[in-house]
Amino acid sequence: MTSTSSTSGTISSLGVGSGLDANAIVTKLVALERQPITTLQNEADKIQSKISAFGQVQSNLSTLRDAAQKLANPDIWSSTTSSSSDTNVVNFTTSSGAATGSYSVSVSSLAASQSVVTNTALASSASTLGSGTLTIDLGTLSGATLTSSKTTNISIASSDTLENIRDKINDAAAGVTASIVKDSKGARLVMTSAATGAANAFKVSVNDTGDGNNTDDAGLSALAYDPAGGTLGTTLAKSAADAAASVNGVNVTSSTNQFSDVLTGISFTVGKLTVTSSGAPPVVTDNPATVTVKQDNDTISKAISDFAGAYSSLVTLLRANTKYDDATKTAGTLQGDSTAVGILNQLRATIGSTSGNSSVFTTLSSAGVAVQTDGTLAVNSTKLTNSLGNLSEVKKLFANANLSDSSKDGIATKLRTLGNNLLGFEGALTTRTTGLKTSVTNNQKRQDELDARATLYEKRLRAQYTALDQTMANISGQSSYVTQMITNWNKSS
């Protein structure tokens, strides 16, 4: 609404003075002026739909690239799996480089930590023992002689309770941990080497400043332990020991129950003895476990199936977005888009190519992965399993890499490279998406410019019609005045 006052009256609504429906005229004229904005908005919606579609293509292509990368990696083709006749005795874990075959594993000892317990039971864990210094030597025991690799001194005050002594040992990082065990007679201190293995034996020497006797079972000396004897306060509960086993007759040892550097690509953990002895003279019996290491066809088959699935999903997406449906007379979001069509054609060409890398498998179909009429891939599990019996040739089909001639690359290697190129910083897919986003930005700028122009146009029209109203109102007022004067003259005459 525009209000304008004049000497002849007041115009309260646009068009009153002229008698024209000026509001309707202005509205229609402005609508015509804004039509290009509507066109631009429709174009922007279409561009956004393309950006969204290309976003899905990028996601699916990334999944395919990752699946291709997995097959192009030599490690998967050397993947193995193992099975044990007795998992309580031994468990194998295989990695790249593991040799397939059968392994007989005998276990004669398990890794253990040394543990000693005090003979004297105190009334409670809050009881005290006395004062002095504990010296803990950690090292390797040979017979009764300990070769120390680490020595730790711990000062004990006469006010320290058994709990305080436990905490001081644990805080000293001496390679020995302490705990309190309560039985029917009271509280005892148990000291255990922090790690298993023969190199983690220990002895405990005491400088008992309370009663001056460093080896009896009274005062602080009740904590002393000497593998050579001569101390009365503690008893050896368990000796430090390495795990000992034999693999196909070869003796091996480990400070833990895990053996990680005995066999290439294989680590194994022992958990139960197979070698035992009884009687006098001892009769040794052995019930070794048998471990079989074989090619891991399940992992390879899954990787190929994942690859086929990722490829099929991408092709299905591209076909749906680039086709024209005659039945519904509708075009896909990317129908006619050269980038989308180009990607689809490159995928088809790569997957349908014939490879000369393998003398046995020249196409995917020959190895059990067939191209369907709709361009997707289907895995024939039986045929693929049979093909994996000739693993080296299947590997050539998928994973061959030729640095001097990329045309001799395997199919998975080619698709990995294609994915990298398309998704790269200057790749066709990245460039196309960036271009579309730029188009959206430019489109919005043009909309803003046209909107500003339409606003000014409307303002100008309203000003013009307001002026017309004012003029027509003045003319109408003058006409009424003249008519009134003539009427008055006629009356007077």
Short mmCIF file of C-alpha atoms in Angstrom, two decimals:
data_model
loop_
_atom_site.label_atom_id
_atom_site.label_comp_id
_atom_site.label_asym_id
_atom_site.label_seq_id
_atom_site.Cartn_x
_atom_site.Cartn_y
_atom_site.Cartn_z
CA MET A 1 0.00 0.00 0.00
CA THR A 2 1.18 3.52 -0.83
CA SER A 3 -0.53 6.62 0.62
CA THR A 4 -0.11 10.04 -1.00
CA SER A 5 -1.69 13.32 0.11
CA SER A 6 -2.51 16.29 -2.12
CA THR A 7 -4.37 19.58 -1.97
CA SER A 8 -7.34 17.96 -3.62
CA GLY A 9 -7.57 15.00 -1.25
CA THR A 10 -5.80 11.93 0.09
CA ILE A 11 -4.96 8.78 -1.93
CA SER A 12 -5.09 5.89 0.51
CA SER A 13 -4.65 3.02 -1.95
CA LEU A 14 -2.62 2.62 -5.12
CA GLY A 15 -4.93 3.15 -8.16
CA VAL A 16 -7.64 5.08 -6.35
CA GLY A 17 -6.74 8.33 -8.02
CA SER A 18 -6.53 6.86 -11.52
CA GLY A 19 -9.24 4.28 -11.17
CA LEU A 20 -6.84 1.58 -12.40
CA ASP A 21 -6.08 -1.74 -10.59
CA ALA A 22 -2.49 -0.62 -10.21
CA ASN A 23 -1.60 -3.27 -7.57
CA ALA A 24 -2.53 -6.07 -9.96
CA ILE A 25 -0.63 -4.42 -12.79
CA VAL A 26 2.51 -3.99 -10.66
CA THR A 27 2.30 -7.55 -9.31
CA LYS A 28 2.05 -9.05 -12.80
CA LEU A 29 4.83 -6.89 -14.20
CA VAL A 30 7.15 -7.79 -11.29
CA ALA A 31 6.27 -11.48 -11.69
CA LEU A 32 7.35 -11.28 -15.32
CA GLU A 33 10.56 -9.60 -14.20
CA ARG A 34 11.20 -12.39 -11.69
CA GLN A 35 10.63 -15.28 -14.10
CA PRO A 36 14.37 -15.67 -14.82
CA ILE A 37 14.91 -16.16 -11.06
CA THR A 38 12.49 -19.10 -11.04
CA THR A 39 14.33 -20.58 -14.00
CA LEU A 40 17.63 -20.20 -12.17
CA GLN A 41 16.17 -21.83 -9.05
CA ASN A 42 15.05 -24.83 -11.08
CA GLU A 43 18.51 -25.06 -12.62
CA ALA A 44 20.09 -24.89 -9.14
CA ASP A 45 17.90 -27.77 -7.95
CA LYS A 46 19.05 -29.87 -10.90
CA ILE A 47 22.70 -29.05 -10.20
CA GLN A 48 22.29 -29.95 -6.54
CA SER A 49 20.77 -33.28 -7.58
CA LYS A 50 23.82 -33.91 -9.77
CA ILE A 51 26.16 -33.03 -6.92
CA SER A 52 24.30 -35.46 -4.67
CA ALA A 53 24.45 -38.19 -7.32
CA PHE A 54 28.16 -37.66 -7.85
CA GLY A 55 28.63 -37.79 -4.09
CA GLN A 56 27.13 -41.31 -4.12
CA VAL A 57 29.37 -42.21 -7.05
CA GLN A 58 32.42 -40.98 -5.13
CA SER A 59 31.46 -43.05 -2.09
CA ASN A 60 30.89 -46.21 -4.11
CA LEU A 61 34.05 -45.67 -6.14
CA SER A 62 36.04 -45.24 -2.94
CA THR A 63 34.66 -48.57 -1.68
CA LEU A 64 35.63 -50.25 -4.96
CA ARG A 65 39.10 -48.73 -4.84
CA ASP A 66 39.62 -50.06 -1.31
CA ALA A 67 38.43 -53.52 -2.35
CA ALA A 68 40.75 -53.43 -5.36
CA GLN A 69 43.62 -52.26 -3.17
CA LYS A 70 43.11 -55.26 -0.91
CA LEU A 71 43.39 -57.63 -3.87
CA ALA A 72 46.34 -55.73 -5.33
CA ASN A 73 48.23 -56.13 -2.05
CA PRO A 74 50.59 -59.15 -2.21
CA ASP A 75 49.95 -59.94 1.46
CA ILE A 76 46.45 -61.29 0.90
CA TRP A 77 47.75 -63.80 -1.62
CA SER A 78 50.15 -65.20 0.96
CA SER A 79 47.56 -65.28 3.73
CA THR A 80 47.37 -68.56 5.61
CA THR A 81 45.30 -70.16 8.33
CA SER A 82 46.15 -72.80 10.89
CA SER A 83 44.39 -75.51 12.86
CA SER A 84 45.65 -77.38 15.91
CA SER A 85 44.84 -80.94 16.92
CA ASP A 86 44.82 -79.72 20.54
CA THR A 87 44.30 -76.01 21.12
CA ASN A 88 44.96 -76.50 24.82
CA VAL A 89 48.53 -77.45 23.94
CA VAL A 90 49.32 -74.95 21.19
CA ASN A 91 47.67 -72.22 19.12
CA PHE A 92 49.28 -70.92 15.93
CA THR A 93 48.79 -67.43 14.48
CA THR A 94 49.96 -66.93 10.91
CA SER A 95 50.86 -63.83 8.94
CA SER A 96 52.51 -62.98 5.63
CA GLY A 97 55.35 -65.33 4.75
CA ALA A 98 54.12 -68.29 6.75
CA ALA A 99 55.09 -71.58 5.12
CA THR A 100 52.27 -74.03 4.59
CA GLY A 101 52.77 -77.49 6.01
CA SER A 102 52.37 -79.64 9.12
CA TYR A 103 54.12 -78.94 12.42
CA SER A 104 54.49 -81.31 15.37
CA VAL A 105 54.76 -79.41 18.65
CA SER A 106 55.82 -80.92 21.97
CA VAL A 107 55.77 -78.88 25.18
CA SER A 108 58.08 -79.91 28.03
CA SER A 109 57.69 -76.85 30.30
CA LEU A 110 55.63 -73.69 30.60
CA ALA A 111 56.98 -70.25 31.40
CA ALA A 112 56.66 -69.35 35.08
CA SER A 113 57.39 -66.53 37.48
CA GLN A 114 59.34 -67.16 40.69
CA SER A 115 57.22 -66.93 43.81
CA VAL A 116 58.18 -67.07 47.51
CA VAL A 117 55.95 -66.92 50.58
CA THR A 118 56.79 -66.08 54.20
CA ASN A 119 56.76 -68.96 56.65
CA THR A 120 55.61 -66.86 59.58
CA ALA A 121 52.03 -65.68 59.57
CA LEU A 122 51.42 -62.32 61.25
CA ALA A 123 48.31 -61.59 63.23
CA SER A 124 47.05 -59.24 60.52
CA SER A 125 48.20 -57.16 57.58
CA ALA A 126 48.46 -54.23 59.99
CA SER A 127 51.19 -56.00 62.01
CA THR A 128 54.81 -54.82 61.84
CA LEU A 129 57.96 -56.85 61.22
CA GLY A 130 60.82 -54.59 62.19
CA SER A 131 63.25 -52.23 60.54
CA GLY A 132 66.13 -52.43 58.13
CA THR A 133 66.78 -52.67 54.39
CA LEU A 134 65.49 -55.12 51.81
CA THR A 135 67.80 -55.76 48.85
CA ILE A 136 66.18 -57.42 45.85
CA ASP A 137 68.46 -58.87 43.18
CA LEU A 138 66.79 -59.80 39.90
CA GLY A 139 68.59 -62.00 37.39
CA THR A 140 69.26 -65.46 36.01
CA LEU A 141 69.59 -68.42 38.34
CA SER A 142 72.15 -71.13 37.52
CA GLY A 143 72.01 -73.88 40.11
CA ALA A 144 72.00 -71.97 43.37
CA THR A 145 73.86 -68.95 41.99
CA LEU A 146 71.96 -65.87 40.87
CA THR A 147 73.62 -63.59 38.32
CA SER A 148 72.05 -60.24 39.11
CA SER A 149 70.96 -57.89 36.34
CA LYS A 150 69.20 -55.41 38.63
CA THR A 151 69.55 -54.53 42.32
CA THR A 152 67.02 -52.51 44.30
CA ASN A 153 67.29 -51.36 47.94
CA ILE A 154 64.14 -50.66 49.96
CA SER A 155 64.21 -49.02 53.40
CA ILE A 156 61.74 -50.34 55.96
CA ALA A 157 60.90 -48.45 59.17
CA SER A 158 59.92 -50.19 62.40
CA SER A 159 56.48 -48.57 62.11
CA ASP A 160 55.84 -50.00 58.66
CA THR A 161 53.04 -52.53 58.64
CA LEU A 162 52.93 -55.55 56.36
CA GLU A 163 50.70 -53.50 54.05
CA ASN A 164 53.28 -50.68 54.00
CA ILE A 165 56.05 -53.17 53.15
CA ARG A 166 53.92 -54.60 50.33
CA ASP A 167 53.32 -51.13 48.90
CA LYS A 168 57.00 -50.14 49.13
CA ILE A 169 58.04 -53.28 47.22
CA ASN A 170 55.43 -52.62 44.54
CA ASP A 171 56.41 -48.96 44.23
CA ALA A 172 60.13 -49.75 43.94
CA ALA A 173 59.88 -51.18 40.37
CA ALA A 174 62.32 -53.89 41.38
CA GLY A 175 60.87 -56.44 38.95
CA VAL A 176 59.12 -58.11 41.88
CA THR A 177 55.54 -57.63 43.03
CA ALA A 178 54.19 -58.27 46.51
CA SER A 179 50.78 -59.28 47.80
CA ILE A 180 49.26 -60.35 51.12
CA VAL A 181 47.57 -63.72 51.46
CA LYS A 182 45.53 -64.55 54.54
CA ASP A 183 45.10 -68.14 55.68
CA SER A 184 43.81 -69.73 58.87
CA LYS A 185 46.98 -68.75 60.73
CA GLY A 186 47.19 -65.11 59.70
CA ALA A 187 48.67 -62.83 57.04
CA ARG A 188 51.64 -63.81 54.87
CA LEU A 189 53.60 -61.83 52.31
CA VAL A 190 53.99 -63.36 48.85
CA MET A 191 56.68 -62.01 46.50
CA THR A 192 56.52 -62.85 42.79
CA SER A 193 58.70 -61.84 39.87
CA ALA A 194 56.80 -59.42 37.65
CA ALA A 195 57.64 -61.32 34.47
CA THR A 196 57.96 -64.96 33.56
CA GLY A 197 61.16 -66.60 32.39
CA ALA A 198 64.41 -67.94 33.81
CA ALA A 199 66.01 -64.48 33.55
CA ASN A 200 63.52 -63.15 36.13
CA ALA A 201 64.55 -65.13 39.20
CA PHE A 202 65.29 -63.15 42.35
CA LYS A 203 66.73 -63.31 45.83
CA VAL A 204 65.97 -61.11 48.81
CA SER A 205 68.72 -60.05 51.24
CA VAL A 206 67.94 -58.29 54.51
CA ASN A 207 69.89 -55.97 56.75
CA ASP A 208 67.80 -56.50 59.88
CA THR A 209 68.51 -53.54 62.16
CA GLY A 210 65.84 -54.72 64.61
CA ASP A 211 67.31 -57.94 66.07
CA GLY A 212 70.56 -57.97 64.09
CA ASN A 213 69.94 -61.46 62.64
CA ASN A 214 69.64 -61.32 58.86
CA THR A 215 68.66 -64.95 58.19
CA ASP A 216 66.23 -66.13 60.84
CA ASP A 217 62.44 -66.07 60.60
CA ALA A 218 62.00 -63.25 63.09
CA GLY A 219 61.94 -59.52 62.43
CA LEU A 220 62.52 -58.16 58.94
CA SER A 221 64.71 -61.16 58.08
CA ALA A 222 61.48 -63.17 57.84
CA LEU A 223 61.34 -61.77 54.28
CA ALA A 224 64.80 -62.96 53.23
CA TYR A 225 65.16 -65.57 50.50
CA ASP A 226 68.40 -67.10 49.21
CA PRO A 227 68.23 -69.84 46.53
CA ALA A 228 71.47 -71.20 47.96
CA GLY A 229 69.81 -71.73 51.34
CA GLY A 230 70.72 -70.20 54.69
CA THR A 231 67.51 -68.22 55.18
CA LEU A 232 64.63 -69.48 57.27
CA GLY A 233 61.89 -66.92 56.77
CA THR A 234 60.54 -67.86 53.32
CA THR A 235 59.74 -70.87 51.18
CA LEU A 236 60.06 -71.10 47.41
CA ALA A 237 56.56 -71.70 46.02
CA LYS A 238 57.49 -71.71 42.33
CA SER A 239 60.73 -71.36 40.38
CA ALA A 240 61.25 -68.97 37.48
CA ALA A 241 61.29 -70.93 34.23
CA ASP A 242 61.26 -70.54 30.46
CA ALA A 243 58.76 -72.28 28.28
CA ALA A 244 60.41 -75.17 26.43
CA ALA A 245 59.04 -76.85 23.34
CA SER A 246 60.14 -78.62 20.21
CA VAL A 247 58.84 -77.92 16.71
CA ASN A 248 59.34 -80.78 14.29
CA GLY A 249 62.09 -82.03 16.59
CA VAL A 250 63.89 -78.68 17.00
CA ASN A 251 64.11 -77.50 20.63
CA VAL A 252 63.11 -73.90 21.31
CA THR A 253 62.65 -71.79 24.43
CA SER A 254 60.88 -68.56 25.33
CA SER A 255 60.66 -66.42 28.45
CA THR A 256 56.90 -66.38 27.97
CA ASN A 257 54.45 -68.97 26.70
CA GLN A 258 54.42 -67.17 23.36
CA PHE A 259 56.99 -67.95 20.67
CA SER A 260 57.12 -65.17 18.10
CA ASP A 261 60.49 -65.50 16.37
CA VAL A 262 60.90 -69.23 15.88
CA LEU A 263 59.08 -69.65 12.55
CA THR A 264 58.80 -67.06 9.77
CA GLY A 265 55.28 -65.65 9.60
CA ILE A 266 54.12 -67.82 12.50
CA SER A 267 53.79 -67.16 16.20
CA PHE A 268 52.40 -69.70 18.61
CA THR A 269 51.33 -69.92 22.22
CA VAL A 270 51.68 -73.01 24.39
CA GLY A 271 49.37 -73.76 27.29
CA LYS A 272 49.72 -77.38 28.27
CA LEU A 273 52.52 -79.92 28.70
CA THR A 274 52.79 -82.85 26.33
CA VAL A 275 56.04 -84.25 27.72
CA THR A 276 55.68 -85.90 31.14
CA SER A 277 57.73 -88.40 33.13
CA SER A 278 56.84 -90.85 35.86
CA GLY A 279 58.26 -93.80 37.76
CA ALA A 280 61.82 -94.69 38.74
CA PRO A 281 63.69 -94.72 36.52
CA PRO A 282 61.45 -92.09 34.87
CA VAL A 283 59.48 -93.08 31.85
CA VAL A 284 59.04 -90.16 29.49
CA THR A 285 55.84 -89.92 27.46
CA ASP A 286 54.98 -87.37 24.82
CA ASN A 287 51.69 -86.60 23.09
CA PRO A 288 52.60 -83.80 20.66
CA ALA A 289 50.00 -81.60 19.04
CA THR A 290 49.86 -81.36 15.26
CA VAL A 291 49.32 -77.97 13.67
CA THR A 292 48.45 -77.64 9.99
CA VAL A 293 49.15 -74.38 8.14
CA LYS A 294 47.42 -74.00 4.80
CA GLN A 295 46.52 -71.38 2.23
CA ASP A 296 43.67 -69.19 3.51
CA ASN A 297 41.26 -69.54 0.60
CA ASP A 298 38.33 -68.23 2.67
CA THR A 299 39.97 -64.85 3.17
CA ILE A 300 40.95 -64.60 -0.49
CA SER A 301 37.48 -65.66 -1.66
CA LYS A 302 35.84 -63.07 0.59
CA ALA A 303 38.13 -60.35 -0.75
CA ILE A 304 37.18 -61.29 -4.33
CA SER A 305 33.47 -61.40 -3.43
CA ASP A 306 33.74 -57.99 -1.74
CA PHE A 307 35.46 -56.66 -4.84
CA ALA A 308 32.71 -58.02 -7.10
CA GLY A 309 30.03 -56.58 -4.82
CA ALA A 310 31.65 -53.13 -4.72
CA TYR A 311 32.02 -53.09 -8.50
CA SER A 312 28.41 -54.19 -9.01
CA SER A 313 27.07 -51.51 -6.64
CA LEU A 314 28.96 -48.77 -8.49
CA VAL A 315 27.90 -49.96 -11.94
CA THR A 316 24.26 -50.27 -10.84
CA LEU A 317 24.36 -46.73 -9.44
CA LEU A 318 25.90 -45.28 -12.61
CA ARG A 319 23.47 -47.13 -14.89
CA ALA A 320 20.47 -45.90 -12.91
CA ASN A 321 21.68 -42.30 -13.02
CA THR A 322 22.67 -42.19 -16.70
CA LYS A 323 19.79 -44.07 -18.36
CA TYR A 324 16.61 -42.79 -19.97
CA ASP A 325 13.46 -44.68 -19.05
CA ASP A 326 11.22 -44.93 -22.11
CA ALA A 327 8.34 -46.31 -20.05
CA THR A 328 8.17 -43.34 -17.68
CA LYS A 329 9.72 -40.82 -20.07
CA THR A 330 12.17 -39.77 -17.36
CA ALA A 331 15.92 -39.28 -17.53
CA GLY A 332 18.39 -40.22 -14.82
CA THR A 333 19.99 -37.42 -12.85
CA LEU A 334 23.28 -37.82 -14.74
CA GLN A 335 21.78 -38.79 -18.09
CA GLY A 336 23.99 -37.36 -20.82
CA ASP A 337 26.69 -36.29 -18.33
CA SER A 338 30.00 -37.01 -20.07
CA THR A 339 31.90 -37.57 -16.81
CA ALA A 340 29.44 -40.15 -15.49
CA VAL A 341 29.19 -41.93 -18.84
CA GLY A 342 32.98 -41.85 -19.17
CA ILE A 343 33.48 -43.46 -15.76
CA LEU A 344 31.00 -46.21 -16.60
CA ASN A 345 32.74 -46.92 -19.90
CA GLN A 346 36.17 -47.04 -18.23
CA LEU A 347 34.90 -49.50 -15.64
CA ARG A 348 33.39 -51.75 -18.29
CA ALA A 349 36.54 -51.64 -20.40
CA THR A 350 38.75 -52.52 -17.45
CA ILE A 351 36.63 -55.34 -16.11
CA GLY A 352 36.01 -56.84 -19.54
CA SER A 353 39.60 -56.69 -20.72
CA THR A 354 41.64 -59.77 -21.51
CA SER A 355 44.79 -60.25 -19.45
CA GLY A 356 47.96 -61.79 -20.77
CA ASN A 357 49.53 -61.96 -17.35
CA SER A 358 48.29 -65.47 -16.64
CA SER A 359 48.58 -68.40 -19.00
CA VAL A 360 45.61 -70.04 -17.25
CA PHE A 361 43.16 -67.25 -16.40
CA THR A 362 42.84 -64.55 -19.06
CA THR A 363 39.47 -63.13 -17.96
CA LEU A 364 37.56 -62.76 -14.73
CA SER A 365 35.00 -65.25 -15.96
CA SER A 366 37.65 -67.92 -16.44
CA ALA A 367 38.49 -67.64 -12.73
CA GLY A 368 34.87 -67.75 -11.54
CA VAL A 369 33.79 -64.08 -11.63
CA ALA A 370 31.34 -63.58 -14.50
CA VAL A 371 30.09 -60.33 -16.02
CA GLN A 372 26.28 -60.29 -16.12
CA THR A 373 24.08 -58.78 -18.84
CA ASP A 374 23.43 -55.73 -16.64
CA GLY A 375 27.17 -55.15 -16.23
CA THR A 376 27.40 -56.41 -12.66
CA LEU A 377 29.69 -59.21 -11.46
CA ALA A 378 28.58 -62.57 -10.08
CA VAL A 379 30.89 -64.99 -8.26
CA ASN A 380 30.67 -68.71 -8.99
CA SER A 381 31.90 -70.03 -5.64
CA THR A 382 32.66 -73.54 -6.89
CA LYS A 383 34.60 -72.33 -9.90
CA LEU A 384 36.48 -69.75 -7.84
CA THR A 385 37.44 -72.33 -5.22
CA ASN A 386 38.79 -74.60 -7.94
CA SER A 387 40.69 -71.70 -9.48
CA LEU A 388 42.37 -70.88 -6.17
CA GLY A 389 44.00 -74.27 -6.36
CA ASN A 390 46.29 -72.50 -8.84
CA LEU A 391 46.82 -69.48 -6.62
CA SER A 392 49.83 -67.97 -8.39
CA GLU A 393 47.90 -67.70 -11.67
CA VAL A 394 44.82 -66.16 -10.05
CA LYS A 395 47.13 -63.67 -8.34
CA LYS A 396 48.54 -62.66 -11.74
CA LEU A 397 45.03 -62.03 -13.06
CA PHE A 398 44.14 -59.71 -10.18
CA ALA A 399 47.32 -58.32 -8.66
CA ASN A 400 50.04 -58.23 -11.30
CA ALA A 401 51.93 -54.93 -11.26
CA ASN A 402 54.17 -53.85 -14.12
CA LEU A 403 56.02 -50.60 -13.49
CA SER A 404 57.11 -50.18 -17.10
CA ASP A 405 53.84 -51.18 -18.82
CA SER A 406 50.58 -50.51 -16.97
CA SER A 407 48.62 -52.40 -19.61
CA LYS A 408 50.06 -55.57 -18.09
CA ASP A 409 48.73 -54.75 -14.63
CA GLY A 410 46.20 -57.08 -13.03
CA ILE A 411 42.52 -56.14 -13.05
CA ALA A 412 42.47 -55.14 -9.37
CA THR A 413 45.65 -53.11 -9.86
CA LYS A 414 44.09 -51.31 -12.82
CA LEU A 415 40.90 -50.50 -10.92
CA ARG A 416 42.87 -49.26 -7.93
CA THR A 417 44.79 -46.93 -10.25
CA LEU A 418 41.59 -45.82 -11.97
CA GLY A 419 39.99 -45.07 -8.61
CA ASN A 420 43.00 -43.07 -7.48
CA ASN A 421 43.00 -41.07 -10.72
CA LEU A 422 39.28 -40.30 -10.64
CA LEU A 423 39.22 -39.42 -6.93
CA GLY A 424 42.50 -37.51 -6.96
CA PHE A 425 42.78 -33.75 -6.52
CA GLU A 426 42.69 -33.16 -10.28
CA GLY A 427 40.71 -36.31 -11.09
CA ALA A 428 37.72 -36.21 -13.43
CA LEU A 429 35.24 -36.92 -10.66
CA THR A 430 36.72 -34.36 -8.29
CA THR A 431 36.96 -31.74 -11.03
CA ARG A 432 33.37 -32.35 -12.14
CA THR A 433 32.02 -32.04 -8.61
CA THR A 434 34.03 -28.87 -8.02
CA GLY A 435 32.68 -27.42 -11.28
CA LEU A 436 29.10 -28.17 -10.28
CA LYS A 437 29.60 -26.52 -6.90
CA THR A 438 30.99 -23.47 -8.65
CA SER A 439 27.91 -23.43 -10.90
CA VAL A 440 25.67 -23.42 -7.82
CA THR A 441 27.59 -20.48 -6.39
CA ASN A 442 27.40 -18.53 -9.66
CA ASN A 443 23.72 -19.40 -9.99
CA GLN A 444 22.99 -18.00 -6.55
CA LYS A 445 24.91 -14.82 -7.34
CA ARG A 446 22.83 -14.33 -10.50
CA GLN A 447 19.62 -14.97 -8.52
CA ASP A 448 20.66 -12.33 -5.98
CA GLU A 449 21.39 -9.84 -8.79
CA LEU A 450 18.02 -10.45 -10.48
CA ASP A 451 16.21 -10.29 -7.15
CA ALA A 452 17.79 -6.91 -6.41
CA ARG A 453 16.87 -5.69 -9.89
CA ALA A 454 13.28 -6.90 -9.51
CA THR A 455 13.00 -5.13 -6.16
CA LEU A 456 14.16 -1.85 -7.70
CA TYR A 457 11.82 -2.37 -10.65
CA GLU A 458 8.86 -2.84 -8.31
CA LYS A 459 9.83 0.25 -6.35
CA ARG A 460 10.06 2.26 -9.57
CA LEU A 461 6.68 1.02 -10.82
CA ARG A 462 4.96 1.86 -7.57
CA ALA A 463 6.49 5.32 -7.63
CA GLN A 464 5.26 5.87 -11.18
CA TYR A 465 1.73 4.69 -10.44
CA THR A 466 1.66 6.75 -7.28
CA ALA A 467 2.59 9.83 -9.34
CA LEU A 468 -0.12 8.89 -11.87
CA ASP A 469 -2.64 8.61 -9.05
CA GLN A 470 -1.59 12.01 -7.75
CA THR A 471 -1.93 13.63 -11.17
CA MET A 472 -5.28 12.00 -11.87
CA ALA A 473 -6.54 13.03 -8.45
CA ASN A 474 -5.56 16.64 -9.12
CA ILE A 475 -7.25 16.59 -12.55
CA SER A 476 -10.36 15.06 -11.05
CA GLY A 477 -10.45 17.70 -8.36
CA GLN A 478 -10.07 20.50 -10.87
CA SER A 479 -12.79 18.99 -13.07
CA SER A 480 -15.19 18.89 -10.15
CA TYR A 481 -14.41 22.52 -9.32
CA VAL A 482 -15.08 23.70 -12.88
CA THR A 483 -18.30 21.70 -13.06
CA GLN A 484 -19.45 23.25 -9.81
CA MET A 485 -18.65 26.78 -11.01
CA ILE A 486 -20.59 26.27 -14.26
CA THR A 487 -23.55 24.96 -12.31
CA ASN A 488 -23.49 27.99 -10.04
CA TRP A 489 -23.27 30.37 -13.04
CA ASN A 490 -26.25 28.75 -14.66
CA LYS A 491 -28.28 29.12 -11.51
CA SER A 492 -27.42 32.83 -11.10
CA SER A 493 -28.28 33.66 -14.71
#
